[in-house]
Tab-separated table of C-alpha atoms in Angstrom:
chain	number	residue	atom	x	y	z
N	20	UNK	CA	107.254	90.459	120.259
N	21	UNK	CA	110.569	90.833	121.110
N	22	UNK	CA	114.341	92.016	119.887
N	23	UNK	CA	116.803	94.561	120.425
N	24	UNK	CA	115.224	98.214	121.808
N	25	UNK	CA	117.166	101.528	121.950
N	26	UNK	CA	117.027	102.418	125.180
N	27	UNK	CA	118.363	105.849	127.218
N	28	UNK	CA	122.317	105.137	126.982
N	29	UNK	CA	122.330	101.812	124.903
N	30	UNK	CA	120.714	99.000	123.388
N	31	UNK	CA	118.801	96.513	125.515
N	32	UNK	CA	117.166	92.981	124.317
N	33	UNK	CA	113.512	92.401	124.655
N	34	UNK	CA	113.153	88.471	124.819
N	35	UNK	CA	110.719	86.810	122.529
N	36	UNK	CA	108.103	84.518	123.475
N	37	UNK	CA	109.211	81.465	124.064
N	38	UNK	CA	110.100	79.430	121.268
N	39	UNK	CA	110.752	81.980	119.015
N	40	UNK	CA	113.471	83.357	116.603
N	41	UNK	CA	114.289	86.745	115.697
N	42	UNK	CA	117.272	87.542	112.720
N	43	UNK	CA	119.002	90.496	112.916
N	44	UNK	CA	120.704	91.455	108.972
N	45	UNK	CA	122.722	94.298	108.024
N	46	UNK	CA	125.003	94.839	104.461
N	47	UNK	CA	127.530	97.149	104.202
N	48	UNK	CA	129.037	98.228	101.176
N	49	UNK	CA	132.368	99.047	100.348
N	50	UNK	CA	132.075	101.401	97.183
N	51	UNK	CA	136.023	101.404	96.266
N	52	UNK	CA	136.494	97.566	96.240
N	53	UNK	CA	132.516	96.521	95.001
N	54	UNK	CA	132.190	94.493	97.481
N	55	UNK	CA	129.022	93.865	99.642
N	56	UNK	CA	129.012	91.981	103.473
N	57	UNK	CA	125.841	90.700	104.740
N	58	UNK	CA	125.731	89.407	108.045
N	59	UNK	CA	122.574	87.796	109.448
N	60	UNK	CA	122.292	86.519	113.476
N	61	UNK	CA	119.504	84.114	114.492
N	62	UNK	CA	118.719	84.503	118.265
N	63	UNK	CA	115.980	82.381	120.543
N	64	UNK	CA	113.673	83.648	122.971
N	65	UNK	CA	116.672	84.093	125.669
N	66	UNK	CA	119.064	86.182	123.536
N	67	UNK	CA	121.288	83.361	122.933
N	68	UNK	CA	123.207	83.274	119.230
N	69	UNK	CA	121.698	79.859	117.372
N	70	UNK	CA	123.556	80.757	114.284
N	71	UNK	CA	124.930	83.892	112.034
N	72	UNK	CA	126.161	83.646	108.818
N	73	UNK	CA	128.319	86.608	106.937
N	74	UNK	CA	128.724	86.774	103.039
N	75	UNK	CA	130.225	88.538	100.444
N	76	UNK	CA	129.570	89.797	97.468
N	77	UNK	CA	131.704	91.183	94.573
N	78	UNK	CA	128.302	93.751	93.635
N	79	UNK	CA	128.141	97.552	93.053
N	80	UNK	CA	124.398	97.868	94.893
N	81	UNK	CA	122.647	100.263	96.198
N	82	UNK	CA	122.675	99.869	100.273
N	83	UNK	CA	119.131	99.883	100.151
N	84	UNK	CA	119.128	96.818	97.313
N	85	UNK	CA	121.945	95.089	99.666
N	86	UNK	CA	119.629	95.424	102.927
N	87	UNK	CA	116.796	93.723	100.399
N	88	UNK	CA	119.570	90.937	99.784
N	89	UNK	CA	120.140	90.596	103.493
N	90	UNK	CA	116.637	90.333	104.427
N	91	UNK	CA	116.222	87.554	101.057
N	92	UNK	CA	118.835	85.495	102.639
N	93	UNK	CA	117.947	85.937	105.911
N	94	UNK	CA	115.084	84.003	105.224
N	95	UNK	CA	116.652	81.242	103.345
N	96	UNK	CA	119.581	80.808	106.054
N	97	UNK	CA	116.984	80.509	108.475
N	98	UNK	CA	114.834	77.637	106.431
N	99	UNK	CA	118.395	76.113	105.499
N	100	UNK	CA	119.668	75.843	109.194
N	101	UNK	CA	115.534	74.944	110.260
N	102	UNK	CA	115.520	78.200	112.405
N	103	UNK	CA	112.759	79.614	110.964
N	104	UNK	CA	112.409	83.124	112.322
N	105	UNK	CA	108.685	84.920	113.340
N	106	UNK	CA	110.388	88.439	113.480
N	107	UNK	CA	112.876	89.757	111.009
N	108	UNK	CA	114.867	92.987	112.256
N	109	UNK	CA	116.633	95.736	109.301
N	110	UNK	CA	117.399	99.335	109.750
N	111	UNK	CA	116.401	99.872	106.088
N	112	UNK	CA	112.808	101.332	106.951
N	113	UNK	CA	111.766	102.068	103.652
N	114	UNK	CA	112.297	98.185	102.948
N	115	UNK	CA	110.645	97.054	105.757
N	116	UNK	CA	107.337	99.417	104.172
N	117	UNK	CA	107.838	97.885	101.201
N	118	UNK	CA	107.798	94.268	102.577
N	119	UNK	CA	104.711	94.805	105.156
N	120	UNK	CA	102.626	96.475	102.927
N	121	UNK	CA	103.274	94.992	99.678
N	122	UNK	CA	103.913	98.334	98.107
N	123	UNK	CA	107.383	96.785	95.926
N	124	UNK	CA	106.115	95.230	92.959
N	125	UNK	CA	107.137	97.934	90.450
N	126	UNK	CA	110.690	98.917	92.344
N	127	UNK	CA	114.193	97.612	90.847
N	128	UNK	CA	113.626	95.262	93.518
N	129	UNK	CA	110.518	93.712	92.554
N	130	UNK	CA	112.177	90.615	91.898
N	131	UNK	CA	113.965	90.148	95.309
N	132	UNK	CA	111.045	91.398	97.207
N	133	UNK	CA	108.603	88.982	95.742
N	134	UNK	CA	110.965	86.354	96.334
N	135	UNK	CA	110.780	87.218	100.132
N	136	UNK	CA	107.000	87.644	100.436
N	137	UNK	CA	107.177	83.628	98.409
N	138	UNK	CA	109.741	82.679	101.301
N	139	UNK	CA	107.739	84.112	104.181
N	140	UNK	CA	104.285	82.906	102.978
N	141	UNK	CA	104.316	79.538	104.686
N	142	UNK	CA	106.102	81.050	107.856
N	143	UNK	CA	102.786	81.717	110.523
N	144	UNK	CA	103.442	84.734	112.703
N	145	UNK	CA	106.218	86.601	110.421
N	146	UNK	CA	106.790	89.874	110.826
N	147	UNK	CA	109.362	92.498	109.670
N	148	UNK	CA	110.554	95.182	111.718
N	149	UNK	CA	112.642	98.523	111.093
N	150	UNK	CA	115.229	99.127	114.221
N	151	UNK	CA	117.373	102.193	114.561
N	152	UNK	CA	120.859	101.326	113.203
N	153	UNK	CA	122.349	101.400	116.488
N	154	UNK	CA	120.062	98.751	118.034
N	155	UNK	CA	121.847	96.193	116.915
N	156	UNK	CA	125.435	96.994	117.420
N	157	UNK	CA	126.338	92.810	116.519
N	158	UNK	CA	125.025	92.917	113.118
N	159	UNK	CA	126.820	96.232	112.723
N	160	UNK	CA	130.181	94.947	114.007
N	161	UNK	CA	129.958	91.966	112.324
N	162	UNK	CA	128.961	93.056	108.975
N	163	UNK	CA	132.140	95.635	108.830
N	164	UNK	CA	134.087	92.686	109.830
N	165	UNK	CA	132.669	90.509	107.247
N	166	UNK	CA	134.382	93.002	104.550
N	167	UNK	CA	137.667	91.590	105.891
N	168	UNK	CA	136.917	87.965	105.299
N	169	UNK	CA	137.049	86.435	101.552
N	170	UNK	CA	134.790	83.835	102.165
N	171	UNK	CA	131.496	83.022	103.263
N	172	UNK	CA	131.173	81.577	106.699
N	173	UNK	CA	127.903	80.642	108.740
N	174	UNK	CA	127.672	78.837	112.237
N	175	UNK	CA	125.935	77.414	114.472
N	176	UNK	CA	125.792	77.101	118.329
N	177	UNK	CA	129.326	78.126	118.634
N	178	UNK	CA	131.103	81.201	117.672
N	179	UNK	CA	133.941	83.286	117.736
N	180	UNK	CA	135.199	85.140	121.143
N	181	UNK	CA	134.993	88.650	119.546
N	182	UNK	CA	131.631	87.836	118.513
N	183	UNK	CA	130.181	86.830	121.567
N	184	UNK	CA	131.703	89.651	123.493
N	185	UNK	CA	129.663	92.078	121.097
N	186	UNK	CA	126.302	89.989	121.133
N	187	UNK	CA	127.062	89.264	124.860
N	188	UNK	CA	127.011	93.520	125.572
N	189	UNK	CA	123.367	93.353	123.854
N	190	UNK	CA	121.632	91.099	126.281
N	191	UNK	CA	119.904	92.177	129.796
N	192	UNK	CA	122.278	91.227	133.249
């Protein structure tokens, strides 16, 4: 399985296997506005960007309900654009717990999380795995930028300069 590893001095990507998908997600949350970005960035066995999506949401959540939000939609951007991901990167490890072993359904977020394990049911192979915050310095970027934008906005195969300067620094050579 691959994805983004912290490595000594940075963040280095371990390709999939071939074929594959992984989705990096992230929210932020800006407490004085009650606002909420969520950016999510599908990637193929060779690093390369296939699509990303940000949102926002006018929400007072809890970051670790937002990173269940970002995870949720993660899953349905993925089925939406037909790049159905096998490995599903957050940095919200008590989340990722919840979601691999089932442990959710009396949380506040019983709701969301069932709706996820419904999603991911007829996906073979899908996993969900916690990464340091830092291991995924696009999501990161990109989510704080998202807070800037009053719109959603998802694409695919193409994307902005900026971007592809911070998910370029990510990928091996």
């Amino acid at each position: 399985m691959g994805g983004n590893v912290q490595v000594s001095g940075g963040t280095c990507w371990r390709p999939l296997d071939e074929d594959d998908y992984k989705t990096n997600c992230r929210a932020i949350i800006d407490n004085k506005s009650g606002h909420v970005g969520i950016w999510i960035i599908i990637r193929n066995s060779c690093g390369e960007v296939m699509a990303y999506c940000s949102q926002t949401l006018e929400a007072n959540l809890s970051t670790r309900i937002a990173n269940v939000m970002a995870i949720q939609r993660s899953l349905q951007f993925g089925l939406k654009c037909g790049l159905t991901s096998t490995n599903i990167e957050s940095d919200e490890a008590t989340v990722i717990k919840w979601i691999n072993l089932g442990l959710h359904r009396d949380t506040d977020y019983g709701m969301i999380l069932s709706d996820i394990d419904v999603l991911k049911a007829d996906i073979r192979g899908m996993s969900f795995s916690h990464i340091p915050p830092l291991a995924s310095k696009a999501a990161l970027s990109l989510a704080k930028n998202v807070m800037s934008i009053a719109e959603d906005r998802f694409w695919m195969d193409e994307y902005l300069d900026s971007i592809r300067r911070i998910i370029q620094a990510e990928k091996p050579g």
